[in-house]
Short mmCIF file of C-alpha atoms in Angstrom, two decimals:
data_model
loop_
_atom_site.label_atom_id
_atom_site.label_comp_id
_atom_site.label_asym_id
_atom_site.label_seq_id
_atom_site.Cartn_x
_atom_site.Cartn_y
_atom_site.Cartn_z
CA UNK A 1 -28.18 21.54 -6.47
CA UNK A 2 -28.70 24.78 -4.55
CA UNK A 3 -27.37 27.89 -6.27
CA UNK A 4 -26.01 30.86 -4.31
CA UNK A 5 -26.97 34.22 -5.78
CA UNK A 6 -23.85 36.38 -6.19
CA UNK A 7 -23.66 39.87 -4.72
CA UNK A 8 -22.97 42.92 -6.83
CA UNK A 9 -19.25 42.85 -6.02
CA UNK A 10 -18.82 39.07 -6.40
CA UNK A 11 -16.40 37.42 -8.81
CA UNK A 12 -18.02 36.97 -12.20
CA UNK A 13 -16.83 33.99 -14.22
CA UNK A 14 -16.71 34.62 -17.96
CA UNK A 15 -16.57 32.27 -20.91
CA UNK A 16 -13.19 33.73 -21.77
CA UNK A 17 -11.81 32.50 -18.40
CA UNK A 18 -13.49 29.11 -18.64
CA UNK A 19 -12.45 28.26 -22.21
CA UNK A 20 -8.70 27.63 -21.57
CA UNK A 21 -9.60 25.44 -18.58
CA UNK A 22 -11.88 23.41 -20.82
CA UNK A 23 -9.22 23.11 -23.50
CA UNK A 24 -6.69 21.97 -20.90
CA UNK A 25 -9.08 19.18 -20.01
CA UNK A 26 -9.71 18.32 -23.68
CA UNK A 27 -13.31 19.58 -23.59
CA UNK A 28 -15.46 21.96 -25.64
CA UNK A 29 -18.84 23.60 -25.03
CA UNK A 30 -21.28 25.26 -27.33
CA UNK A 31 -21.52 29.04 -26.97
CA UNK A 32 -24.90 28.69 -25.27
CA UNK A 33 -23.67 26.13 -22.75
CA UNK A 34 -20.48 28.09 -22.20
CA UNK A 35 -22.53 31.09 -21.11
CA UNK A 36 -24.78 29.00 -18.85
CA UNK A 37 -21.93 27.13 -17.17
CA UNK A 38 -20.10 30.41 -16.65
CA UNK A 39 -23.16 31.67 -14.78
CA UNK A 40 -23.26 28.48 -12.69
CA UNK A 41 -19.60 28.87 -11.81
CA UNK A 42 -20.25 32.47 -10.85
CA UNK A 43 -22.72 31.05 -8.32
CA UNK A 44 -20.03 28.58 -7.22
CA UNK A 45 -17.60 31.45 -6.58
CA UNK A 46 -20.32 33.23 -4.58
CA UNK A 47 -20.67 30.12 -2.41
CA UNK A 48 -16.93 30.12 -1.79
CA UNK A 49 -17.05 33.81 -0.81
CA UNK A 50 -19.83 33.07 1.68
CA UNK A 51 -17.81 30.49 3.62
CA UNK A 52 -16.72 31.47 7.15
CA UNK A 53 -13.11 31.18 8.28
CA UNK A 54 -12.45 27.53 9.17
CA UNK A 55 -9.78 28.52 11.68
CA UNK A 56 -12.58 29.21 14.15
CA UNK A 57 -13.42 25.49 14.28
CA UNK A 58 -9.85 24.18 14.35
CA UNK A 59 -8.29 22.97 17.63
CA UNK A 60 -6.42 26.20 18.32
CA UNK A 61 -4.95 26.00 21.82
CA UNK A 62 -5.74 28.18 24.81
CA UNK A 63 -2.24 29.58 25.31
CA UNK A 64 -3.00 30.62 28.88
CA UNK A 65 -3.88 27.04 29.77
CA UNK A 66 -1.19 25.50 27.53
CA UNK A 67 1.65 28.07 27.53
CA UNK A 68 4.81 27.46 25.53
CA UNK A 69 8.05 29.28 26.05
CA UNK A 70 11.71 29.26 25.06
CA UNK A 71 11.08 28.25 21.46
CA UNK A 72 14.43 28.00 19.71
CA UNK A 73 16.63 25.96 17.41
CA UNK A 74 19.35 24.55 19.68
CA UNK A 75 23.02 24.96 18.84
CA UNK A 76 23.65 21.54 20.39
CA UNK A 77 21.05 19.28 18.79
CA UNK A 78 22.23 16.04 20.43
CA UNK A 79 23.92 14.56 17.37
CA UNK A 80 21.03 15.58 15.12
CA UNK A 81 18.15 14.44 17.34
CA UNK A 82 16.53 17.82 18.07
CA UNK A 83 14.82 19.91 15.43
CA UNK A 84 13.42 22.61 17.74
CA UNK A 85 13.32 23.07 21.51
CA UNK A 86 10.35 24.41 23.46
CA UNK A 87 8.78 24.16 26.89
CA UNK A 88 5.04 23.46 26.62
CA UNK A 89 2.79 22.26 29.41
CA UNK A 90 -0.70 22.57 30.88
CA UNK A 91 -1.15 24.79 33.95
CA UNK A 92 -4.15 22.74 35.10
CA UNK A 93 -3.67 19.11 33.93
CA UNK A 94 -6.64 16.75 33.92
CA UNK A 95 -4.57 13.93 35.44
CA UNK A 96 -1.12 13.13 36.79
CA UNK A 97 -0.69 10.08 34.55
CA UNK A 98 2.50 11.54 33.02
CA UNK A 99 3.37 13.97 35.80
CA UNK A 100 7.04 14.93 35.81
CA UNK A 101 7.72 13.27 32.44
CA UNK A 102 9.36 14.99 29.51
CA UNK A 103 8.22 14.26 25.96
CA UNK A 104 9.47 14.91 22.43
CA UNK A 105 7.11 15.15 19.47
CA UNK A 106 8.22 14.00 16.05
CA UNK A 107 8.63 16.99 13.77
CA UNK A 108 5.62 16.18 11.61
CA UNK A 109 3.28 16.83 14.57
CA UNK A 110 1.67 20.25 14.99
CA UNK A 111 2.41 22.29 18.10
CA UNK A 112 1.13 25.84 17.72
CA UNK A 113 3.83 28.46 17.41
CA UNK A 114 6.63 25.94 16.82
CA UNK A 115 7.96 25.30 13.34
CA UNK A 116 7.07 21.93 11.84
CA UNK A 117 9.65 20.95 9.23
CA UNK A 118 8.52 17.41 8.43
CA UNK A 119 12.23 16.87 7.92
CA UNK A 120 12.34 18.93 4.73
CA UNK A 121 12.95 22.46 3.48
CA UNK A 122 10.23 21.99 0.87
CA UNK A 123 7.92 24.41 2.70
CA UNK A 124 8.06 26.57 5.83
CA UNK A 125 5.14 25.97 8.21
CA UNK A 126 4.46 27.18 11.73
CA UNK A 127 1.15 25.62 12.83
CA UNK A 128 -1.57 27.51 14.65
CA UNK A 129 -3.05 24.31 16.08
CA UNK A 130 -2.04 21.56 18.48
CA UNK A 131 -2.28 17.91 17.49
CA UNK A 132 -4.65 15.91 19.68
CA UNK A 133 -1.79 13.84 21.09
CA UNK A 134 0.06 17.01 22.12
CA UNK A 135 -2.95 18.27 24.08
CA UNK A 136 -3.48 14.88 25.70
CA UNK A 137 0.15 14.65 26.75
CA UNK A 138 -0.02 18.06 28.42
CA UNK A 139 -3.39 17.25 29.99
CA UNK A 140 -1.75 14.18 31.54
CA UNK A 141 0.82 16.37 33.30
CA UNK A 142 3.85 15.92 31.04
CA UNK A 143 6.02 18.69 29.62
CA UNK A 144 6.75 18.75 25.90
CA UNK A 145 10.36 19.92 25.60
CA UNK A 146 10.83 19.86 21.86
CA UNK A 147 10.34 18.53 18.37
CA UNK A 148 12.51 15.57 17.45
CA UNK A 149 14.17 15.43 14.05
CA UNK A 150 12.54 13.26 11.41
CA UNK A 151 13.67 12.13 8.01
CA UNK A 152 12.89 14.09 4.85
CA UNK A 153 9.11 14.07 4.29
CA UNK A 154 9.06 11.03 6.61
CA UNK A 155 10.00 8.82 3.68
CA UNK A 156 13.41 7.47 4.69
CA UNK A 157 14.58 4.60 6.86
CA UNK A 158 18.22 5.70 7.20
CA UNK A 159 18.84 8.77 9.36
CA UNK A 160 20.83 10.99 6.99
CA UNK A 161 18.20 13.01 5.11
CA UNK A 162 16.61 15.43 7.58
CA UNK A 163 16.87 19.13 6.82
CA UNK A 164 18.19 19.53 10.36
CA UNK A 165 21.09 17.14 9.72
CA UNK A 166 21.94 13.45 10.19
CA UNK A 167 20.87 11.67 13.37
CA UNK A 168 23.52 9.38 14.86
CA UNK A 169 22.87 6.04 16.53
CA UNK A 170 23.11 6.36 20.33
CA UNK A 171 25.37 3.29 20.50
CA UNK A 172 27.79 4.25 17.73
CA UNK A 173 28.36 7.67 16.23
CA UNK A 174 28.38 7.53 12.45
CA UNK A 175 25.70 4.84 12.22
CA UNK A 176 22.00 5.20 11.45
CA UNK A 177 19.43 5.73 14.17
CA UNK A 178 16.75 4.40 11.83
CA UNK A 179 13.87 6.39 10.40
CA UNK A 180 11.79 8.18 9.91
CA UNK A 181 11.25 8.90 13.65
CA UNK A 182 15.02 9.05 14.02
CA UNK A 183 15.25 11.86 16.56
CA UNK A 184 12.59 10.31 18.79
CA UNK A 185 14.53 7.05 18.88
CA UNK A 186 17.83 8.68 19.81
CA UNK A 187 16.41 11.10 22.40
CA UNK A 188 14.68 8.32 24.34
CA UNK A 189 17.74 6.06 24.16
CA UNK A 190 20.10 8.74 25.49
CA UNK A 191 17.71 9.82 28.24
CA UNK A 192 17.32 13.31 26.80
CA UNK A 193 13.57 12.76 27.15
CA UNK A 194 11.54 10.23 29.08
CA UNK A 195 9.10 9.56 26.27
CA UNK A 196 8.57 10.40 22.61
CA UNK A 197 5.90 10.24 19.96
CA UNK A 198 6.68 8.71 16.60
CA UNK A 199 4.60 8.33 13.47
CA UNK A 200 4.59 5.18 11.37
CA UNK A 201 3.49 4.61 7.77
CA UNK A 202 5.86 1.78 6.91
CA UNK A 203 7.89 1.17 10.05
CA UNK A 204 8.89 4.66 11.17
CA UNK A 205 8.34 3.98 14.88
CA UNK A 206 9.64 0.43 14.96
CA UNK A 207 12.73 0.84 12.77
CA UNK A 208 14.33 3.57 14.95
CA UNK A 209 13.17 1.74 18.08
CA UNK A 210 15.07 -1.32 16.88
CA UNK A 211 18.16 0.67 15.85
CA UNK A 212 18.29 2.63 19.12
CA UNK A 213 17.50 -0.19 21.55
CA UNK A 214 14.18 1.15 22.85
CA UNK A 215 10.53 0.09 22.78
CA UNK A 216 8.28 1.44 20.03
CA UNK A 217 4.63 0.59 19.42
CA UNK A 218 2.69 1.12 16.22
CA UNK A 219 -0.82 0.87 17.67
CA UNK A 220 -3.82 -0.60 15.96
CA UNK A 221 -4.92 1.64 13.08
CA UNK A 222 -7.34 4.20 14.48
CA UNK A 223 -6.63 3.61 18.17
CA UNK A 224 -4.71 6.89 18.53
CA UNK A 225 -6.03 9.95 16.68
CA UNK A 226 -3.83 11.24 13.88
CA UNK A 227 -5.37 14.70 14.12
CA UNK A 228 -2.93 17.54 13.50
CA UNK A 229 -0.12 15.54 11.92
CA UNK A 230 1.41 15.39 8.47
CA UNK A 231 1.01 11.93 6.99
CA UNK A 232 1.16 9.86 3.84
CA UNK A 233 -2.40 8.60 3.63
CA UNK A 234 -5.20 8.07 6.16
CA UNK A 235 -5.24 4.33 5.42
CA UNK A 236 -1.55 3.97 6.45
CA UNK A 237 -0.99 6.68 9.06
CA UNK A 238 -0.33 5.57 12.64
CA UNK A 239 1.11 7.44 15.62
CA UNK A 240 2.30 5.91 18.85
CA UNK A 241 4.63 5.81 21.85
CA UNK A 242 8.39 5.33 22.04
CA UNK A 243 9.96 4.68 25.45
CA UNK A 244 12.87 3.11 27.32
CA UNK A 245 10.70 0.26 28.59
CA UNK A 246 7.37 -1.44 27.96
CA UNK A 247 5.57 -0.01 30.98
CA UNK A 248 6.38 3.56 29.93
CA UNK A 249 5.22 2.71 26.42
CA UNK A 250 1.90 1.50 27.86
CA UNK A 251 1.67 4.60 30.04
CA UNK A 252 2.02 6.96 27.09
CA UNK A 253 -0.40 4.91 25.01
CA UNK A 254 -2.94 5.17 27.83
CA UNK A 255 -2.62 8.96 27.74
CA UNK A 256 -3.09 9.37 23.99
CA UNK A 257 -5.49 6.59 22.92
CA UNK A 258 -9.19 7.05 22.18
CA UNK A 259 -11.48 8.93 19.77
CA UNK A 260 -11.19 12.71 19.53
CA UNK A 261 -14.27 13.43 17.37
CA UNK A 262 -12.09 14.60 14.48
CA UNK A 263 -10.50 11.43 13.16
CA UNK A 264 -13.00 9.09 11.52
CA UNK A 265 -10.49 6.23 11.50
CA UNK A 266 -11.43 5.65 15.11
CA UNK A 267 -14.27 3.33 16.12
CA UNK A 268 -17.18 4.86 17.98
CA UNK A 269 -17.51 1.79 20.19
CA UNK A 270 -16.11 0.71 23.53
CA UNK A 271 -13.15 -1.60 23.33
CA UNK A 272 -13.70 -3.70 26.42
CA UNK A 273 -11.49 -1.59 28.67
CA UNK A 274 -8.32 -2.30 26.71
CA UNK A 275 -8.45 1.10 25.14
CA UNK A 276 -7.43 2.99 28.27
CA UNK A 277 -6.23 0.45 30.85
CA UNK A 278 -2.91 -0.69 29.46
CA UNK A 279 -0.65 -0.11 32.45
CA UNK A 280 -2.75 -2.19 34.84
CA UNK A 281 -2.62 -5.15 32.47
CA UNK A 282 1.13 -4.81 31.95
CA UNK A 283 1.69 -4.62 35.72
CA UNK A 284 -0.54 -7.63 36.21
CA UNK A 285 1.64 -9.76 33.94
CA UNK A 286 4.99 -8.72 35.38
CA UNK A 287 3.87 -9.43 38.96
CA UNK A 288 3.17 -13.08 38.15
CA UNK A 289 5.69 -15.86 38.74
CA UNK A 290 8.02 -16.01 35.77
CA UNK A 291 6.84 -19.39 34.48
CA UNK A 292 3.17 -18.32 34.50
CA UNK A 293 3.42 -14.80 33.04
CA UNK A 294 2.17 -15.87 29.61
CA UNK A 295 0.24 -19.02 30.52
CA UNK A 296 -2.31 -19.87 27.86
CA UNK A 297 -0.83 -17.54 25.24
CA UNK A 298 0.10 -18.92 21.84
CA UNK A 299 3.06 -17.34 20.06
CA UNK A 300 3.70 -17.91 16.36
CA UNK A 301 7.19 -17.47 14.90
CA UNK A 302 6.33 -16.09 11.47
CA UNK A 303 8.54 -18.05 9.08
CA UNK A 304 8.45 -15.54 6.23
CA UNK A 305 9.71 -12.83 8.59
CA UNK A 306 12.99 -14.74 8.85
CA UNK A 307 13.32 -15.27 5.10
CA UNK A 308 13.76 -11.70 3.85
CA UNK A 309 16.20 -11.68 0.89
CA UNK A 310 19.75 -10.77 1.95
CA UNK A 311 18.81 -10.76 5.63
CA UNK A 312 21.50 -10.91 8.33
CA UNK A 313 21.61 -14.40 9.82
CA UNK A 314 22.90 -13.06 13.15
CA UNK A 315 19.70 -11.10 13.59
CA UNK A 316 17.54 -14.07 12.63
CA UNK A 317 19.30 -16.24 15.21
CA UNK A 318 19.04 -13.62 17.97
CA UNK A 319 15.33 -12.99 17.41
CA UNK A 320 14.43 -16.67 17.06
CA UNK A 321 16.26 -17.42 20.32
CA UNK A 322 14.47 -14.53 22.04
CA UNK A 323 11.10 -15.79 20.80
CA UNK A 324 11.79 -19.30 22.03
CA UNK A 325 12.45 -17.90 25.53
CA UNK A 326 8.77 -17.02 25.72
CA UNK A 327 8.11 -20.71 26.36
CA UNK A 328 9.96 -20.26 29.68
CA UNK A 329 7.25 -17.74 30.59
CA UNK A 330 4.38 -20.15 30.01
CA UNK A 331 3.61 -19.43 26.36
CA UNK A 332 3.27 -22.08 23.68
CA UNK A 333 5.71 -21.20 20.90
CA UNK A 334 5.57 -22.72 17.42
CA UNK A 335 6.12 -21.77 13.79
CA UNK A 336 3.48 -20.41 11.44
CA UNK A 337 3.53 -19.54 7.75
CA UNK A 338 1.78 -16.50 6.27
CA UNK A 339 2.87 -16.49 2.60
CA UNK A 340 1.23 -13.09 1.95
CA UNK A 341 3.74 -11.53 4.35
CA UNK A 342 6.43 -11.99 1.69
CA UNK A 343 4.26 -10.48 -1.03
CA UNK A 344 3.10 -7.47 0.95
CA UNK A 345 6.23 -5.34 0.49
CA UNK A 346 6.07 -5.28 -3.31
CA UNK A 347 2.39 -4.37 -3.17
CA UNK A 348 3.07 -1.66 -0.60
CA UNK A 349 5.90 -0.15 -2.65
CA UNK A 350 3.72 -0.16 -5.78
CA UNK A 351 0.84 1.37 -3.85
CA UNK A 352 2.92 4.12 -2.19
CA UNK A 353 3.43 6.54 -5.13
CA UNK A 354 -0.33 6.94 -5.53
CA UNK A 355 -0.32 8.65 -2.13
CA UNK A 356 1.80 11.54 -3.43
CA UNK A 357 -1.09 14.04 -3.73
CA UNK A 358 -1.73 13.76 -0.01
CA UNK A 359 1.80 13.22 1.27
CA UNK A 360 3.72 15.75 -0.85
CA UNK A 361 1.15 18.02 -2.50
CA UNK A 362 -0.95 18.55 0.60
CA UNK A 363 -4.22 17.36 -0.89
CA UNK A 364 -6.58 15.77 1.61
CA UNK A 365 -9.81 14.02 0.89
CA UNK A 366 -11.90 10.93 1.54
CA UNK A 367 -11.99 11.05 5.34
CA UNK A 368 -13.67 13.04 8.07
CA UNK A 369 -10.62 14.51 9.71
CA UNK A 370 -8.93 17.79 10.50
CA UNK A 371 -7.76 19.26 7.20
CA UNK A 372 -4.58 21.29 7.49
CA UNK A 373 -5.73 24.12 5.24
CA UNK A 374 -2.80 26.47 5.90
CA UNK A 375 -0.18 23.77 5.27
CA UNK A 376 -1.78 22.41 2.10
CA UNK A 377 -1.99 25.91 0.67
CA UNK A 378 1.81 26.09 0.64
CA UNK A 379 2.13 23.54 -2.19
CA UNK A 380 0.59 23.75 -5.65
CA UNK A 381 -0.82 21.10 -7.95
CA UNK A 382 2.72 20.01 -8.67
CA UNK A 383 6.11 20.55 -7.08
CA UNK A 384 8.34 23.36 -8.20
CA UNK A 385 11.95 22.56 -9.06
CA UNK A 386 13.05 24.09 -5.73
CA UNK A 387 10.54 21.98 -3.80
CA UNK A 388 11.58 18.83 -5.63
CA UNK A 389 15.26 19.56 -4.99
CA UNK A 390 14.53 19.92 -1.25
CA UNK A 391 13.32 16.31 -1.02
CA UNK A 392 15.38 13.32 0.01
CA UNK A 393 15.86 10.38 -2.35
CA UNK A 394 12.88 8.43 -1.03
CA UNK A 395 10.47 11.32 -1.44
CA UNK A 396 11.83 12.41 -4.83
CA UNK A 397 11.64 8.84 -6.12
CA UNK A 398 8.06 8.60 -4.87
CA UNK A 399 7.11 11.80 -6.71
CA UNK A 400 8.68 10.62 -9.96
CA UNK A 401 7.06 7.19 -9.62
CA UNK A 402 3.73 8.96 -9.11
CA UNK A 403 4.16 11.01 -12.30
CA UNK A 404 5.21 7.89 -14.20
CA UNK A 405 2.33 5.77 -12.88
CA UNK A 406 -0.24 8.48 -13.61
CA UNK A 407 0.95 8.66 -17.19
CA UNK A 408 1.46 4.94 -17.83
CA UNK A 409 -1.03 3.12 -15.59
CA UNK A 410 -3.70 5.50 -14.33
CA UNK A 411 -5.84 4.87 -11.25
CA UNK A 412 -6.25 1.15 -11.92
CA UNK A 413 -2.83 0.38 -10.42
CA UNK A 414 -3.73 1.99 -7.10
CA UNK A 415 -7.08 0.19 -7.03
CA UNK A 416 -5.44 -3.15 -7.78
CA UNK A 417 -2.94 -2.72 -4.93
CA UNK A 418 -5.63 -1.66 -2.50
CA UNK A 419 -7.56 -4.85 -3.21
CA UNK A 420 -4.45 -7.03 -2.84
CA UNK A 421 -3.62 -5.48 0.53
CA UNK A 422 -7.01 -6.61 1.84
CA UNK A 423 -5.82 -10.19 1.38
CA UNK A 424 -2.68 -9.41 3.38
CA UNK A 425 -4.89 -8.28 6.27
CA UNK A 426 -7.08 -11.35 5.96
CA UNK A 427 -4.04 -13.64 5.98
CA UNK A 428 -2.86 -12.19 9.30
CA UNK A 429 -6.36 -12.52 10.73
CA UNK A 430 -6.44 -16.18 9.77
CA UNK A 431 -3.09 -16.81 11.46
CA UNK A 432 -4.15 -14.86 14.53
CA UNK A 433 -7.16 -17.11 15.02
CA UNK A 434 -4.68 -19.76 16.15
CA UNK A 435 -2.08 -17.47 17.76
CA UNK A 436 -2.29 -14.50 20.11
CA UNK A 437 0.79 -12.85 18.61
CA UNK A 438 3.24 -13.34 15.74
CA UNK A 439 7.01 -12.79 15.96
CA UNK A 440 9.48 -11.47 13.37
CA UNK A 441 12.73 -9.53 13.46
CA UNK A 442 11.80 -5.85 13.38
CA UNK A 443 14.50 -5.12 10.80
CA UNK A 444 16.36 -7.86 8.89
CA UNK A 445 19.76 -6.13 8.97
CA UNK A 446 21.74 -4.03 11.48
CA UNK A 447 21.79 -0.22 11.14
CA UNK A 448 24.01 0.99 8.32
CA UNK A 449 26.91 3.41 8.54
CA UNK A 450 25.79 6.94 7.66
CA UNK A 451 27.12 8.12 4.27
CA UNK A 452 29.88 10.70 4.41
CA UNK A 453 27.98 13.21 2.28
CA UNK A 454 24.44 12.59 3.53
CA UNK A 455 21.64 12.60 1.00
CA UNK A 456 23.94 14.08 -1.68
CA UNK A 457 25.35 10.58 -2.16
CA UNK A 458 22.65 9.99 -4.77
CA UNK A 459 19.34 8.12 -4.74
CA UNK A 460 20.60 4.68 -5.79
CA UNK A 461 23.19 4.39 -3.02
CA UNK A 462 20.95 5.73 -0.29
CA UNK A 463 17.95 3.66 -1.24
CA UNK A 464 20.07 0.52 -1.52
CA UNK A 465 21.22 1.15 2.07
CA UNK A 466 17.60 0.78 3.14
CA UNK A 467 17.03 -2.37 1.09
CA UNK A 468 14.64 -4.73 2.88
CA UNK A 469 14.34 -2.43 5.88
CA UNK A 470 10.53 -2.25 5.57
CA UNK A 471 9.93 -5.90 4.75
CA UNK A 472 8.70 -6.92 8.20
CA UNK A 473 7.17 -3.61 9.24
CA UNK A 474 5.23 -2.18 6.28
CA UNK A 475 2.69 -5.04 6.03
CA UNK A 476 1.03 -4.08 9.33
CA UNK A 477 0.69 -0.47 8.19
CA UNK A 478 -1.47 -1.80 5.38
CA UNK A 479 -3.44 -4.17 7.61
CA UNK A 480 -3.80 -2.04 10.75
CA UNK A 481 -2.59 -4.73 13.17
CA UNK A 482 -0.65 -3.50 16.22
CA UNK A 483 3.08 -4.21 16.30
CA UNK A 484 5.74 -3.44 18.88
CA UNK A 485 9.53 -3.52 18.63
CA UNK A 486 11.39 -4.76 21.71
CA UNK A 487 15.21 -4.82 22.05
CA UNK A 488 16.48 -8.39 22.49
CA UNK A 489 20.23 -8.27 21.81
CA UNK A 490 23.13 -6.84 19.81
CA UNK A 491 24.48 -7.76 16.40
CA UNK A 492 27.70 -6.76 14.58
CA UNK A 493 27.31 -4.23 11.79
CA UNK A 494 28.17 -5.14 8.21
CA UNK A 495 30.81 -2.43 7.97
CA UNK A 496 32.70 -3.23 11.18
CA UNK A 497 32.26 -6.47 13.18
CA UNK A 498 33.60 -4.68 16.26
CA UNK A 499 30.63 -2.31 16.25
CA UNK A 500 27.56 -3.98 17.71
CA UNK A 501 24.15 -2.34 17.57
CA UNK A 502 20.72 -3.21 19.00
CA UNK A 503 18.41 -5.82 17.51
CA UNK A 504 14.64 -5.51 17.76
CA UNK A 505 12.04 -8.28 17.96
CA UNK A 506 8.66 -7.38 16.46
CA UNK A 507 5.49 -8.66 18.13
CA UNK A 508 2.32 -8.43 16.02
CA UNK A 509 -1.14 -8.77 17.59
CA UNK A 510 -4.81 -8.84 16.71
CA UNK A 511 -6.42 -5.52 15.90
CA UNK A 512 -7.39 -3.64 19.07
CA UNK A 513 -5.50 -6.20 21.14
CA UNK A 514 -2.49 -3.95 21.55
CA UNK A 515 -2.42 -5.15 25.13
CA UNK A 516 -1.33 -8.61 23.97
CA UNK A 517 1.74 -7.11 22.28
CA UNK A 518 2.50 -5.11 25.42
CA UNK A 519 2.02 -8.10 27.75
CA UNK A 520 4.31 -10.36 25.75
CA UNK A 521 6.92 -7.62 25.47
CA UNK A 522 6.68 -6.76 29.19
CA UNK A 523 6.99 -10.40 30.23
CA UNK A 524 10.14 -10.88 28.11
CA UNK A 525 11.64 -7.57 29.23
CA UNK A 526 11.10 -8.27 32.93
CA UNK A 527 12.56 -11.78 32.68
CA UNK A 528 15.63 -11.34 30.49
CA UNK A 529 18.39 -8.76 30.07
CA UNK A 530 18.53 -7.83 26.40
CA UNK A 531 22.00 -6.37 26.74
CA UNK A 532 23.46 -9.71 27.79
CA UNK A 533 21.09 -12.12 26.01
#
């Protein structure tokens, strides 16, 4: 261990300062050792004082190259979909891949100079950096026109908890647009933007895509850099495209995929061209004769995905029928069982509270990534009452479950869940040796009616509204497999049979074979009309 010699004016640590810290940890030192360790900690403080400002190495944007103007909170937020409006673009784009397109960023994604609420009033943060995906979108010629509303701390699946207000379903006011990328789903569906970025830790791209009748892809873990975004945990965090159709989804993925030298979740190897050539492969499939589009592909209808407790049978029937239509496109379609799929949700929900230090307290560790030093400095070692009160029911429950688990179970519970989730990943891999993709309903029930009083309805009611909503989506966050939601029909809501809302079909692929998900989705989309199917 190398010791830094303190300067004359450096902080000097005394035994008097160290003693209460020791007592708080249940430790004691002899007087001699207390003096020596105080001297060592004085050296530690000198090392801290010698550190340069890390802002110099952060991806701070060149505002002449990437100007942003007209930053404001809109009076008309499109039924809750907008958090903040802005016009941000590159004056000298590197390509015209997204030329003329407008894009919304989920409001947990950093765009320098624009507030980033993460859907909550827990802290106020205006980033000084741009997320990698934001820079890549502007470099591809698109214009970012705002931040889309997201649910409170990105921990809700029903769109009534954002600090900026409830987000209404584009097909029926008063119903959920899904979450947590609720604003992104609505804005794409209504045509307010051409494209949007969502983030997904348990289904937060796919759930609103299903609810809003659009296409949403959770890419393979690590394919798209998560640099410059607020997340839950590096092992679960995914970001990806949301679009009106599959080709646009592939186009946006092509613009944002690939290593950025910050995010160590990304492989430092070539991926056989599939990493950056998605649109060509999608176009190649849709130009084929209908009956040959998916020739040679094997599609597995994942039985457990249709057996979620209290699922809506209408949705199961619609998705199963949509999956069977893939045989008309040349695919071989048959059933497959992956028993671990049913067990994954309980493991995920038990595992989730252990992520509280990173997701709510701003602690970051264990990965080579961009650390958001300014944002994490806004929260202490524990939440204040005001910060806790600013959370939605999902986030507040997670914090309380974390405190409970720390006291009653310790770190062993987290370790146990982490090991069990490895078997979930292995079980998908075994099934995907025999199938190119697996099919489930994205969400087992139609979107719920928004509560009259938003998140003040109380945690039990709001969390029961989201019951089972993650059952088919959260497993692939744990395993890293790509999964896309494609609209395939409409189903009546539980509250009113005259209100019919979109139904999504989820297509799960092998890791780093996102193109298989896109090809299957594109073939179905180009052959059938989901609004009349």
